[in-house]
PDB file of C-alpha atoms in Angstrom:
ATOM      1  CA  UNK A   1      -6.044 -17.892 -12.768  1.00 97.00           C
ATOM      2  CA  UNK A   2      -3.370 -17.307 -15.404  1.00 98.00           C
ATOM      3  CA  UNK A   3       0.004 -18.106 -13.842  1.00 98.00           C
ATOM      4  CA  UNK A   4       3.121 -16.484 -15.334  1.00 98.00           C
ATOM      5  CA  UNK A   5       6.561 -17.896 -14.547  1.00 98.00           C
ATOM      6  CA  UNK A   6       9.957 -16.480 -15.424  1.00 97.00           C
ATOM      7  CA  UNK A   7      11.977 -13.316 -15.449  1.00 96.00           C
ATOM      8  CA  UNK A   8      11.285 -10.198 -13.474  1.00 97.00           C
ATOM      9  CA  UNK A   9      14.064  -7.669 -13.918  1.00 95.00           C
ATOM     10  CA  UNK A  10      15.002  -4.014 -13.907  1.00 92.00           C
ATOM     11  CA  UNK A  11      14.622  -2.199 -17.230  1.00 87.00           C
ATOM     12  CA  UNK A  12      17.260   0.548 -17.189  1.00 86.00           C
ATOM     13  CA  UNK A  13      16.246   3.244 -19.682  1.00 78.00           C
ATOM     14  CA  UNK A  14      19.092   5.399 -20.964  1.00 73.00           C
ATOM     15  CA  UNK A  15      18.864   9.153 -21.525  1.00 75.00           C
ATOM     16  CA  UNK A  16      21.571  11.387 -22.948  1.00 72.00           C
ATOM     17  CA  UNK A  17      22.315  14.777 -21.416  1.00 72.00           C
ATOM     18  CA  UNK A  18      25.154  17.298 -21.404  1.00 73.00           C
ATOM     19  CA  UNK A  19      26.610  15.489 -18.396  1.00 76.00           C
ATOM     20  CA  UNK A  20      26.586  12.051 -20.082  1.00 71.00           C
ATOM     21  CA  UNK A  21      24.070   9.205 -20.091  1.00 72.00           C
ATOM     22  CA  UNK A  22      21.834   8.460 -17.104  1.00 74.00           C
ATOM     23  CA  UNK A  23      19.521   5.485 -16.539  1.00 78.00           C
ATOM     24  CA  UNK A  24      16.008   5.332 -15.100  1.00 83.00           C
ATOM     25  CA  UNK A  25      14.821   2.171 -13.318  1.00 86.00           C
ATOM     26  CA  UNK A  26      11.507   0.529 -14.212  1.00 90.00           C
ATOM     27  CA  UNK A  27      10.201  -2.941 -13.378  1.00 94.00           C
ATOM     28  CA  UNK A  28      10.059  -5.324 -16.329  1.00 94.00           C
ATOM     29  CA  UNK A  29      10.556  -8.839 -17.613  1.00 94.00           C
ATOM     30  CA  UNK A  30       8.223 -10.310 -20.257  1.00 95.00           C
ATOM     31  CA  UNK A  31       6.239 -12.841 -18.149  1.00 98.00           C
ATOM     32  CA  UNK A  32       5.942 -10.324 -15.309  1.00 98.00           C
ATOM     33  CA  UNK A  33       4.640  -7.740 -17.792  1.00 97.00           C
ATOM     34  CA  UNK A  34       2.059 -10.264 -19.016  1.00 98.00           C
ATOM     35  CA  UNK A  35       0.887 -10.943 -15.450  1.00 98.00           C
ATOM     36  CA  UNK A  36       0.609  -7.216 -14.710  1.00 98.00           C
ATOM     37  CA  UNK A  37      -1.377  -6.655 -17.905  1.00 98.00           C
ATOM     38  CA  UNK A  38      -3.894  -9.344 -16.952  1.00 98.00           C
ATOM     39  CA  UNK A  39      -4.268  -7.842 -13.474  1.00 98.00           C
ATOM     40  CA  UNK A  40      -4.598  -4.333 -14.916  1.00 97.00           C
ATOM     41  CA  UNK A  41      -7.473  -5.567 -17.086  1.00 98.00           C
ATOM     42  CA  UNK A  42      -9.254  -7.056 -14.071  1.00 97.00           C
ATOM     43  CA  UNK A  43      -8.215 -10.681 -14.520  1.00 97.00           C
ATOM     44  CA  UNK A  44      -6.758 -13.108 -11.987  1.00 97.00           C
ATOM     45  CA  UNK A  45      -3.025 -13.447 -12.511  1.00 98.00           C
ATOM     46  CA  UNK A  46      -0.179 -14.982 -10.551  1.00 98.00           C
ATOM     47  CA  UNK A  47       3.564 -14.671 -10.915  1.00 98.00           C
ATOM     48  CA  UNK A  48       6.578 -16.717  -9.814  1.00 98.00           C
ATOM     49  CA  UNK A  49      10.104 -15.406 -10.322  1.00 98.00           C
ATOM     50  CA  UNK A  50      13.469 -14.981  -8.664  1.00 98.00           C
ATOM     51  CA  UNK A  51      15.575 -11.909  -7.852  1.00 98.00           C
ATOM     52  CA  UNK A  52      18.761 -11.276  -5.940  1.00 97.00           C
ATOM     53  CA  UNK A  53      18.940 -10.291  -2.285  1.00 97.00           C
ATOM     54  CA  UNK A  54      20.059  -6.840  -3.387  1.00 96.00           C
ATOM     55  CA  UNK A  55      18.681  -3.303  -3.659  1.00 95.00           C
ATOM     56  CA  UNK A  56      17.115  -3.878  -7.091  1.00 95.00           C
ATOM     57  CA  UNK A  57      15.550  -7.092  -5.825  1.00 97.00           C
ATOM     58  CA  UNK A  58      14.081  -5.157  -2.882  1.00 97.00           C
ATOM     59  CA  UNK A  59      12.520  -2.598  -5.214  1.00 96.00           C
ATOM     60  CA  UNK A  60      11.113  -5.241  -7.566  1.00 97.00           C
ATOM     61  CA  UNK A  61       9.639  -7.204  -4.659  1.00 97.00           C
ATOM     62  CA  UNK A  62       7.931  -4.101  -3.317  1.00 96.00           C
ATOM     63  CA  UNK A  63       6.635  -3.221  -6.779  1.00 96.00           C
ATOM     64  CA  UNK A  64       5.358  -6.749  -7.517  1.00 97.00           C
ATOM     65  CA  UNK A  65       3.395  -6.914  -4.289  1.00 94.00           C
ATOM     66  CA  UNK A  66       1.538  -3.734  -5.253  1.00 94.00           C
ATOM     67  CA  UNK A  67       0.411  -4.735  -8.776  1.00 94.00           C
ATOM     68  CA  UNK A  68      -2.905  -6.377  -7.937  1.00 95.00           C
ATOM     69  CA  UNK A  69      -1.709  -9.918  -8.632  1.00 97.00           C
ATOM     70  CA  UNK A  70      -3.675 -12.754  -7.043  1.00 96.00           C
ATOM     71  CA  UNK A  71      -0.489 -14.715  -6.237  1.00 96.00           C
ATOM     72  CA  UNK A  72       3.107 -13.467  -6.017  1.00 96.00           C
ATOM     73  CA  UNK A  73       5.971 -15.833  -5.228  1.00 96.00           C
ATOM     74  CA  UNK A  74       9.141 -13.817  -5.623  1.00 96.00           C
ATOM     75  CA  UNK A  75      12.097 -15.894  -4.481  1.00 97.00           C
ATOM     76  CA  UNK A  76      15.239 -14.193  -3.153  1.00 97.00           C
ATOM     77  CA  UNK A  77      18.695 -15.459  -4.100  1.00 97.00           C
ATOM     78  CA  UNK A  78      21.520 -14.661  -1.703  1.00 96.00           C
ATOM     79  CA  UNK A  79      24.298 -15.699  -4.082  1.00 96.00           C
ATOM     80  CA  UNK A  80      23.148 -14.153  -7.386  1.00 97.00           C
ATOM     81  CA  UNK A  81      22.267 -10.625  -8.465  1.00 96.00           C
ATOM     82  CA  UNK A  82      19.026  -9.407  -9.979  1.00 96.00           C
ATOM     83  CA  UNK A  83      18.957  -9.329 -13.777  1.00 94.00           C
ATOM     84  CA  UNK A  84      19.222  -5.936 -15.491  1.00 92.00           C
ATOM     85  CA  UNK A  85      18.205  -4.985 -19.032  1.00 85.00           C
ATOM     86  CA  UNK A  86      19.651  -1.758 -20.415  1.00 83.00           C
ATOM     87  CA  UNK A  87      17.249  -0.260 -22.947  1.00 74.00           C
ATOM     88  CA  UNK A  88      17.835   2.486 -25.486  1.00 69.00           C
ATOM     89  CA  UNK A  89      15.073   3.976 -27.634  1.00 62.00           C
ATOM     90  CA  UNK A  90      15.345   5.396 -31.132  1.00 61.00           C
ATOM     91  CA  UNK A  91      13.251   8.294 -32.452  1.00 58.00           C
ATOM     92  CA  UNK A  92      10.307   5.991 -33.296  1.00 57.00           C
ATOM     93  CA  UNK A  93      10.234   4.396 -29.843  1.00 52.00           C
ATOM     94  CA  UNK A  94      11.820   1.118 -30.997  1.00 58.00           C
ATOM     95  CA  UNK A  95      14.119  -0.522 -28.460  1.00 58.00           C
ATOM     96  CA  UNK A  96      17.584  -1.990 -28.324  1.00 66.00           C
ATOM     97  CA  UNK A  97      18.382  -4.298 -25.394  1.00 65.00           C
ATOM     98  CA  UNK A  98      21.602  -5.180 -23.638  1.00 77.00           C
ATOM     99  CA  UNK A  99      21.284  -7.693 -20.785  1.00 81.00           C
ATOM    100  CA  UNK A 100      23.401  -7.767 -17.633  1.00 83.00           C
ATOM    101  CA  UNK A 101      22.755 -11.422 -17.020  1.00 85.00           C
ATOM    102  CA  UNK A 102      25.764 -13.586 -16.215  1.00 86.00           C
ATOM    103  CA  UNK A 103      24.789 -16.079 -13.499  1.00 89.00           C
ATOM    104  CA  UNK A 104      21.941 -13.832 -12.320  1.00 94.00           C
ATOM    105  CA  UNK A 105      18.910 -15.019 -10.376  1.00 96.00           C
ATOM    106  CA  UNK A 106      16.094 -15.121 -12.932  1.00 95.00           C
ATOM    107  CA  UNK A 107      16.690 -18.636 -14.334  1.00 94.00           C
ATOM    108  CA  UNK A 108      17.242 -20.390 -10.967  1.00 97.00           C
ATOM    109  CA  UNK A 109      13.582 -20.571  -9.882  1.00 97.00           C
ATOM    110  CA  UNK A 110      12.809 -23.203  -7.268  1.00 96.00           C
ATOM    111  CA  UNK A 111      10.099 -25.565  -8.576  1.00 96.00           C
ATOM    112  CA  UNK A 112       8.609 -26.040  -5.091  1.00 92.00           C
ATOM    113  CA  UNK A 113       6.885 -22.641  -5.317  1.00 90.00           C
ATOM    114  CA  UNK A 114       5.493 -23.439  -8.757  1.00 96.00           C
ATOM    115  CA  UNK A 115       3.979 -26.893  -8.363  1.00 94.00           C
ATOM    116  CA  UNK A 116       1.060 -26.019  -6.016  1.00 96.00           C
ATOM    117  CA  UNK A 117       0.087 -23.022  -8.149  1.00 97.00           C
ATOM    118  CA  UNK A 118      -0.032 -25.083 -11.345  1.00 97.00           C
ATOM    119  CA  UNK A 119      -2.764 -27.182  -9.765  1.00 95.00           C
ATOM    120  CA  UNK A 120      -5.033 -24.154  -9.257  1.00 96.00           C
ATOM    121  CA  UNK A 121      -4.203 -22.296 -12.472  1.00 97.00           C
ATOM    122  CA  UNK A 122      -6.195 -22.509 -15.704  1.00 97.00           C
ATOM    123  CA  UNK A 123      -3.225 -21.609 -17.894  1.00 98.00           C
ATOM    124  CA  UNK A 124       0.506 -21.384 -17.187  1.00 98.00           C
ATOM    125  CA  UNK A 125       2.686 -19.039 -19.239  1.00 98.00           C
ATOM    126  CA  UNK A 126       6.472 -19.497 -19.153  1.00 97.00           C
ATOM    127  CA  UNK A 127       9.015 -16.821 -20.055  1.00 95.00           C
ATOM    128  CA  UNK A 128      11.738 -17.476 -22.606  1.00 95.00           C
ATOM    129  CA  UNK A 129      14.759 -15.793 -21.012  1.00 94.00           C
ATOM    130  CA  UNK A 130      15.440 -18.842 -18.813  1.00 96.00           C
ATOM    131  CA  UNK A 131      15.778 -21.023 -21.923  1.00 96.00           C
ATOM    132  CA  UNK A 132      19.201 -19.579 -22.709  1.00 93.00           C
ATOM    133  CA  UNK A 133      20.630 -21.554 -19.748  1.00 93.00           C
ATOM    134  CA  UNK A 134      20.699 -25.383 -19.392  1.00 94.00           C
ATOM    135  CA  UNK A 135      19.255 -25.277 -15.860  1.00 95.00           C
ATOM    136  CA  UNK A 136      16.534 -22.894 -17.080  1.00 96.00           C
ATOM    137  CA  UNK A 137      15.546 -25.275 -19.868  1.00 96.00           C
ATOM    138  CA  UNK A 138      15.428 -28.150 -17.403  1.00 97.00           C
ATOM    139  CA  UNK A 139      13.138 -26.116 -15.137  1.00 97.00           C
ATOM    140  CA  UNK A 140      10.910 -25.045 -18.056  1.00 98.00           C
ATOM    141  CA  UNK A 141      10.523 -28.636 -19.235  1.00 97.00           C
ATOM    142  CA  UNK A 142       9.604 -29.684 -15.701  1.00 97.00           C
ATOM    143  CA  UNK A 143       6.944 -26.972 -15.627  1.00 98.00           C
ATOM    144  CA  UNK A 144       5.600 -28.001 -19.054  1.00 98.00           C
ATOM    145  CA  UNK A 145       5.323 -31.626 -17.971  1.00 97.00           C
ATOM    146  CA  UNK A 146       3.534 -30.679 -14.739  1.00 98.00           C
ATOM    147  CA  UNK A 147       1.111 -28.402 -16.600  1.00 98.00           C
ATOM    148  CA  UNK A 148       0.090 -31.076 -19.070  1.00 97.00           C
ATOM    149  CA  UNK A 149      -0.085 -33.742 -16.357  1.00 97.00           C
ATOM    150  CA  UNK A 150      -2.528 -31.486 -14.492  1.00 97.00           C
ATOM    151  CA  UNK A 151      -4.623 -31.082 -17.645  1.00 97.00           C
ATOM    152  CA  UNK A 152      -3.928 -27.335 -17.897  1.00 97.00           C
ATOM    153  CA  UNK A 153      -2.873 -25.170 -20.865  1.00 97.00           C
ATOM    154  CA  UNK A 154       0.691 -24.012 -21.460  1.00 98.00           C
ATOM    155  CA  UNK A 155       1.487 -20.603 -22.963  1.00 98.00           C
ATOM    156  CA  UNK A 156       4.805 -19.549 -24.519  1.00 98.00           C
ATOM    157  CA  UNK A 157       6.090 -16.316 -26.080  1.00 97.00           C
ATOM    158  CA  UNK A 158       9.285 -16.695 -28.146  1.00 95.00           C
ATOM    159  CA  UNK A 159      10.464 -13.163 -27.246  1.00 91.00           C
ATOM    160  CA  UNK A 160      13.794 -13.690 -29.033  1.00 88.00           C
ATOM    161  CA  UNK A 161      16.748 -11.728 -27.663  1.00 80.00           C
ATOM    162  CA  UNK A 162      19.881 -12.090 -29.773  1.00 74.00           C
ATOM    163  CA  UNK A 163      22.497 -11.282 -27.129  1.00 76.00           C
ATOM    164  CA  UNK A 164      21.560 -14.082 -24.690  1.00 84.00           C
ATOM    165  CA  UNK A 165      22.197 -16.956 -27.131  1.00 85.00           C
ATOM    166  CA  UNK A 166      25.443 -18.081 -28.798  1.00 83.00           C
ATOM    167  CA  UNK A 167      23.875 -17.675 -32.252  1.00 84.00           C
ATOM    168  CA  UNK A 168      20.571 -17.600 -34.103  1.00 83.00           C
ATOM    169  CA  UNK A 169      20.675 -21.333 -34.936  1.00 87.00           C
ATOM    170  CA  UNK A 170      20.813 -22.292 -31.248  1.00 89.00           C
ATOM    171  CA  UNK A 171      18.046 -19.809 -30.408  1.00 88.00           C
ATOM    172  CA  UNK A 172      15.836 -21.196 -33.181  1.00 90.00           C
ATOM    173  CA  UNK A 173      16.329 -24.805 -32.112  1.00 92.00           C
ATOM    174  CA  UNK A 174      15.476 -24.073 -28.469  1.00 94.00           C
ATOM    175  CA  UNK A 175      12.513 -21.844 -29.323  1.00 94.00           C
ATOM    176  CA  UNK A 176      10.986 -24.439 -31.657  1.00 94.00           C
ATOM    177  CA  UNK A 177      11.297 -27.109 -28.967  1.00 95.00           C
ATOM    178  CA  UNK A 178       9.170 -25.076 -26.543  1.00 96.00           C
ATOM    179  CA  UNK A 179       6.727 -23.946 -29.220  1.00 96.00           C
ATOM    180  CA  UNK A 180       6.065 -27.654 -29.756  1.00 95.00           C
ATOM    181  CA  UNK A 181       5.336 -28.101 -26.031  1.00 96.00           C
ATOM    182  CA  UNK A 182       2.956 -25.138 -25.748  1.00 97.00           C
ATOM    183  CA  UNK A 183      -0.790 -24.880 -26.405  1.00 97.00           C
ATOM    184  CA  UNK A 184      -0.931 -21.093 -26.962  1.00 97.00           C
ATOM    185  CA  UNK A 185       2.062 -19.489 -28.664  1.00 97.00           C
ATOM    186  CA  UNK A 186       2.977 -15.929 -29.565  1.00 97.00           C
ATOM    187  CA  UNK A 187       5.581 -14.849 -32.101  1.00 96.00           C
ATOM    188  CA  UNK A 188       6.432 -11.596 -33.815  1.00 95.00           C
ATOM    189  CA  UNK A 189       6.589 -11.384 -37.601  1.00 95.00           C
ATOM    190  CA  UNK A 190      10.401 -11.274 -37.478  1.00 93.00           C
ATOM    191  CA  UNK A 191      10.464 -14.377 -35.253  1.00 94.00           C
ATOM    192  CA  UNK A 192       8.360 -16.251 -37.807  1.00 95.00           C
ATOM    193  CA  UNK A 193      10.995 -15.427 -40.443  1.00 93.00           C
ATOM    194  CA  UNK A 194      13.811 -16.510 -38.125  1.00 90.00           C
ATOM    195  CA  UNK A 195      12.251 -19.818 -37.069  1.00 93.00           C
ATOM    196  CA  UNK A 196      10.059 -20.925 -39.983  1.00 94.00           C
ATOM    197  CA  UNK A 197      10.793 -18.730 -42.982  1.00 92.00           C
ATOM    198  CA  UNK A 198       7.183 -17.734 -43.662  1.00 93.00           C
ATOM    199  CA  UNK A 199       3.628 -17.960 -42.330  1.00 93.00           C
ATOM    200  CA  UNK A 200       2.731 -20.999 -44.397  1.00 92.00           C
ATOM    201  CA  UNK A 201       5.620 -23.019 -42.971  1.00 93.00           C
ATOM    202  CA  UNK A 202       4.669 -21.901 -39.468  1.00 93.00           C
ATOM    203  CA  UNK A 203       1.092 -23.021 -40.039  1.00 91.00           C
ATOM    204  CA  UNK A 204       2.096 -26.403 -41.455  1.00 90.00           C
ATOM    205  CA  UNK A 205       4.698 -27.095 -38.763  1.00 90.00           C
ATOM    206  CA  UNK A 206       2.601 -26.157 -35.720  1.00 89.00           C
ATOM    207  CA  UNK A 207      -0.527 -27.951 -36.985  1.00 85.00           C
ATOM    208  CA  UNK A 208      -4.135 -27.530 -35.842  1.00 85.00           C
ATOM    209  CA  UNK A 209      -3.833 -28.489 -32.180  1.00 89.00           C
ATOM    210  CA  UNK A 210      -2.499 -25.199 -30.840  1.00 94.00           C
ATOM    211  CA  UNK A 211      -3.324 -21.511 -30.958  1.00 96.00           C
ATOM    212  CA  UNK A 212      -0.587 -19.470 -32.644  1.00 97.00           C
ATOM    213  CA  UNK A 213      -0.616 -15.648 -32.615  1.00 97.00           C
ATOM    214  CA  UNK A 214       1.673 -13.514 -34.752  1.00 97.00           C
ATOM    215  CA  UNK A 215       2.032  -9.789 -34.044  1.00 97.00           C
ATOM    216  CA  UNK A 216       2.833  -7.568 -37.021  1.00 95.00           C
ATOM    217  CA  UNK A 217       3.138  -4.057 -35.581  1.00 89.00           C
ATOM    218  CA  UNK A 218       1.053  -1.485 -37.410  1.00 88.00           C
ATOM    219  CA  UNK A 219      -0.365  -4.243 -39.649  1.00 92.00           C
ATOM    220  CA  UNK A 220      -2.177  -5.816 -36.695  1.00 94.00           C
ATOM    221  CA  UNK A 221      -1.997  -9.523 -35.954  1.00 97.00           C
ATOM    222  CA  UNK A 222      -3.082 -12.958 -37.103  1.00 96.00           C
ATOM    223  CA  UNK A 223      -4.052 -16.131 -35.263  1.00 96.00           C
ATOM    224  CA  UNK A 224      -4.134 -19.771 -36.340  1.00 95.00           C
ATOM    225  CA  UNK A 225      -6.749 -21.697 -34.351  1.00 95.00           C
ATOM    226  CA  UNK A 226      -8.256 -25.109 -35.116  1.00 91.00           C
ATOM    227  CA  UNK A 227      -6.944 -24.902 -38.656  1.00 87.00           C
ATOM    228  CA  UNK A 228      -8.581 -21.517 -39.298  1.00 93.00           C
ATOM    229  CA  UNK A 229      -6.844 -18.181 -39.926  1.00 94.00           C
ATOM    230  CA  UNK A 230      -8.043 -15.045 -38.124  1.00 96.00           C
ATOM    231  CA  UNK A 231      -6.780 -11.518 -38.771  1.00 96.00           C
ATOM    232  CA  UNK A 232      -7.406  -8.209 -37.011  1.00 95.00           C
ATOM    233  CA  UNK A 233      -6.238  -4.676 -37.707  1.00 94.00           C
ATOM    234  CA  UNK A 234      -4.850  -2.429 -35.013  1.00 92.00           C
ATOM    235  CA  UNK A 235      -5.391   1.270 -34.327  1.00 93.00           C
ATOM    236  CA  UNK A 236      -3.114   4.084 -35.399  1.00 90.00           C
ATOM    237  CA  UNK A 237      -1.117   5.660 -32.558  1.00 92.00           C
ATOM    238  CA  UNK A 238       1.985   7.784 -32.169  1.00 91.00           C
ATOM    239  CA  UNK A 239       4.450   5.452 -30.405  1.00 89.00           C
ATOM    240  CA  UNK A 240       6.754   6.801 -27.718  1.00 87.00           C
ATOM    241  CA  UNK A 241       8.099   3.545 -26.285  1.00 83.00           C
ATOM    242  CA  UNK A 242       7.400   0.062 -27.687  1.00 86.00           C
ATOM    243  CA  UNK A 243       8.785  -1.707 -24.603  1.00 85.00           C
ATOM    244  CA  UNK A 244       6.260  -4.287 -23.398  1.00 90.00           C
ATOM    245  CA  UNK A 245       3.835  -3.856 -26.299  1.00 94.00           C
ATOM    246  CA  UNK A 246       4.055  -7.534 -27.254  1.00 95.00           C
ATOM    247  CA  UNK A 247       3.596  -8.547 -23.619  1.00 97.00           C
ATOM    248  CA  UNK A 248       0.514  -6.324 -23.364  1.00 97.00           C
ATOM    249  CA  UNK A 249      -0.879  -7.915 -26.523  1.00 98.00           C
ATOM    250  CA  UNK A 250      -0.291 -11.415 -25.175  1.00 98.00           C
ATOM    251  CA  UNK A 251      -1.704 -10.717 -21.714  1.00 98.00           C
ATOM    252  CA  UNK A 252      -4.835  -9.183 -23.228  1.00 98.00           C
ATOM    253  CA  UNK A 253      -5.240 -12.070 -25.679  1.00 98.00           C
ATOM    254  CA  UNK A 254      -4.892 -14.744 -22.984  1.00 98.00           C
ATOM    255  CA  UNK A 255      -7.425 -13.009 -20.764  1.00 98.00           C
ATOM    256  CA  UNK A 256      -9.873 -12.405 -23.604  1.00 97.00           C
ATOM    257  CA  UNK A 257      -9.764 -16.065 -24.617  1.00 96.00           C
ATOM    258  CA  UNK A 258     -10.131 -17.204 -21.011  1.00 96.00           C
ATOM    259  CA  UNK A 259     -13.233 -15.004 -20.738  1.00 97.00           C
ATOM    260  CA  UNK A 260     -14.744 -16.610 -23.820  1.00 96.00           C
ATOM    261  CA  UNK A 261     -14.115 -14.030 -26.553  1.00 96.00           C
ATOM    262  CA  UNK A 262     -13.757 -15.462 -30.057  1.00 95.00           C
ATOM    263  CA  UNK A 263     -10.259 -15.553 -31.604  1.00 95.00           C
ATOM    264  CA  UNK A 264     -11.262 -12.626 -33.827  1.00 95.00           C
ATOM    265  CA  UNK A 265     -12.490 -10.418 -30.979  1.00 96.00           C
ATOM    266  CA  UNK A 266      -9.561 -11.457 -28.761  1.00 97.00           C
ATOM    267  CA  UNK A 267      -7.102 -10.402 -31.461  1.00 97.00           C
ATOM    268  CA  UNK A 268      -8.772  -7.006 -31.906  1.00 96.00           C
ATOM    269  CA  UNK A 269      -8.844  -6.443 -28.135  1.00 97.00           C
ATOM    270  CA  UNK A 270      -5.182  -7.460 -27.780  1.00 97.00           C
ATOM    271  CA  UNK A 271      -4.078  -5.290 -30.710  1.00 97.00           C
ATOM    272  CA  UNK A 272      -5.508  -2.174 -29.081  1.00 97.00           C
ATOM    273  CA  UNK A 273      -4.016  -3.056 -25.698  1.00 97.00           C
ATOM    274  CA  UNK A 274      -0.569  -3.413 -27.264  1.00 96.00           C
ATOM    275  CA  UNK A 275      -0.927  -0.231 -29.325  1.00 95.00           C
ATOM    276  CA  UNK A 276      -2.031   1.920 -26.380  1.00 96.00           C
ATOM    277  CA  UNK A 277       0.916   0.649 -24.338  1.00 95.00           C
ATOM    278  CA  UNK A 278       3.315   2.263 -26.828  1.00 94.00           C
ATOM    279  CA  UNK A 279       1.899   5.750 -26.221  1.00 93.00           C
ATOM    280  CA  UNK A 280       3.600   6.099 -22.816  1.00 90.00           C
ATOM    281  CA  UNK A 281       6.981   5.152 -21.404  1.00 83.00           C
ATOM    282  CA  UNK A 282       7.473   1.929 -19.483  1.00 82.00           C
ATOM    283  CA  UNK A 283       6.090  -1.560 -20.023  1.00 86.00           C
ATOM    284  CA  UNK A 284       3.854  -1.653 -16.939  1.00 94.00           C
ATOM    285  CA  UNK A 285       3.178   1.999 -16.190  1.00 92.00           C
ATOM    286  CA  UNK A 286       1.801   2.420 -19.730  1.00 92.00           C
ATOM    287  CA  UNK A 287      -0.718  -0.452 -19.566  1.00 96.00           C
ATOM    288  CA  UNK A 288      -4.274   0.693 -20.413  1.00 96.00           C
ATOM    289  CA  UNK A 289      -7.423  -0.229 -18.531  1.00 96.00           C
ATOM    290  CA  UNK A 290     -10.156  -2.419 -20.007  1.00 96.00           C
ATOM    291  CA  UNK A 291     -12.379   0.665 -20.331  1.00 96.00           C
ATOM    292  CA  UNK A 292      -9.723   2.535 -22.320  1.00 96.00           C
ATOM    293  CA  UNK A 293      -9.363  -0.384 -24.710  1.00 96.00           C
ATOM    294  CA  UNK A 294     -13.106  -0.727 -25.375  1.00 95.00           C
ATOM    295  CA  UNK A 295     -13.462   3.058 -25.765  1.00 94.00           C
ATOM    296  CA  UNK A 296     -10.654   3.071 -28.355  1.00 93.00           C
ATOM    297  CA  UNK A 297     -12.186   0.105 -30.182  1.00 91.00           C
ATOM    298  CA  UNK A 298     -15.580   1.804 -30.347  1.00 85.00           C
ATOM    299  CA  UNK A 299     -13.946   4.974 -31.662  1.00 77.00           C
ATOM    300  CA  UNK A 300     -12.179   3.040 -34.412  1.00 65.00           C
ATOM    301  CA  UNK A 301     -15.398   1.442 -35.733  1.00 58.00           C
TER     302      UNK A 301
END
């Protein structure tokens, strides 16, 4: 089982009309998206997160229990609200985020629900949103220590969000600390520039003992594994909404590697999963099936 831990939240998508701007609710949160992608592709995935005891929390709980996940531990917080992310899309489908996240529930996860699941998981993926808070970093470090003590693998996606940190320097320092703890890491091309300057510095700093994936949009992706560099192209699509594309890539890559695909084949599989996710609205609703991915890959050959 691949266990994902971290934020589950409400993505509020804005739409302009003659009467003003309205918002549509969709379930989201990067580690939750990753878990849903793995389940959508037929893998065993679990998720642990925390929401408020409010209407949005009710809806997310109902949604999470109907996503085909092997394990769902969604804690309810009676003193904090559920996290919201307001999302606006430009004409190319690229997103801008604004988080409603002051003392909200997502980073106050109780470790007691996590510990027994770590023991039965093969890999544990932690979300990055919690790292913007001291108590979230303490929890994440506790998870990382438990994962390695149990002899399991730790996954981490930088997923940098500018408006939840005081400044880029603080974000970089925290992100690099957890990249160092993880065994399988995902960054975007822009995150590589922010944290390391260039690919060569990333490769030298992270060394040979971890798997590092870098997504590059329409240019595909690369992976450093055991000192070797792997690269795979993606497929050409007409993007409508890029929300969750990186999460879809990462979920597909983790599952493909767990199932024994080579780094090269896992990259190609993950690229197509991420690309197809951009052709519909919503991070989870747009996830493709395994059959759709293989059909698209065969058509691109």
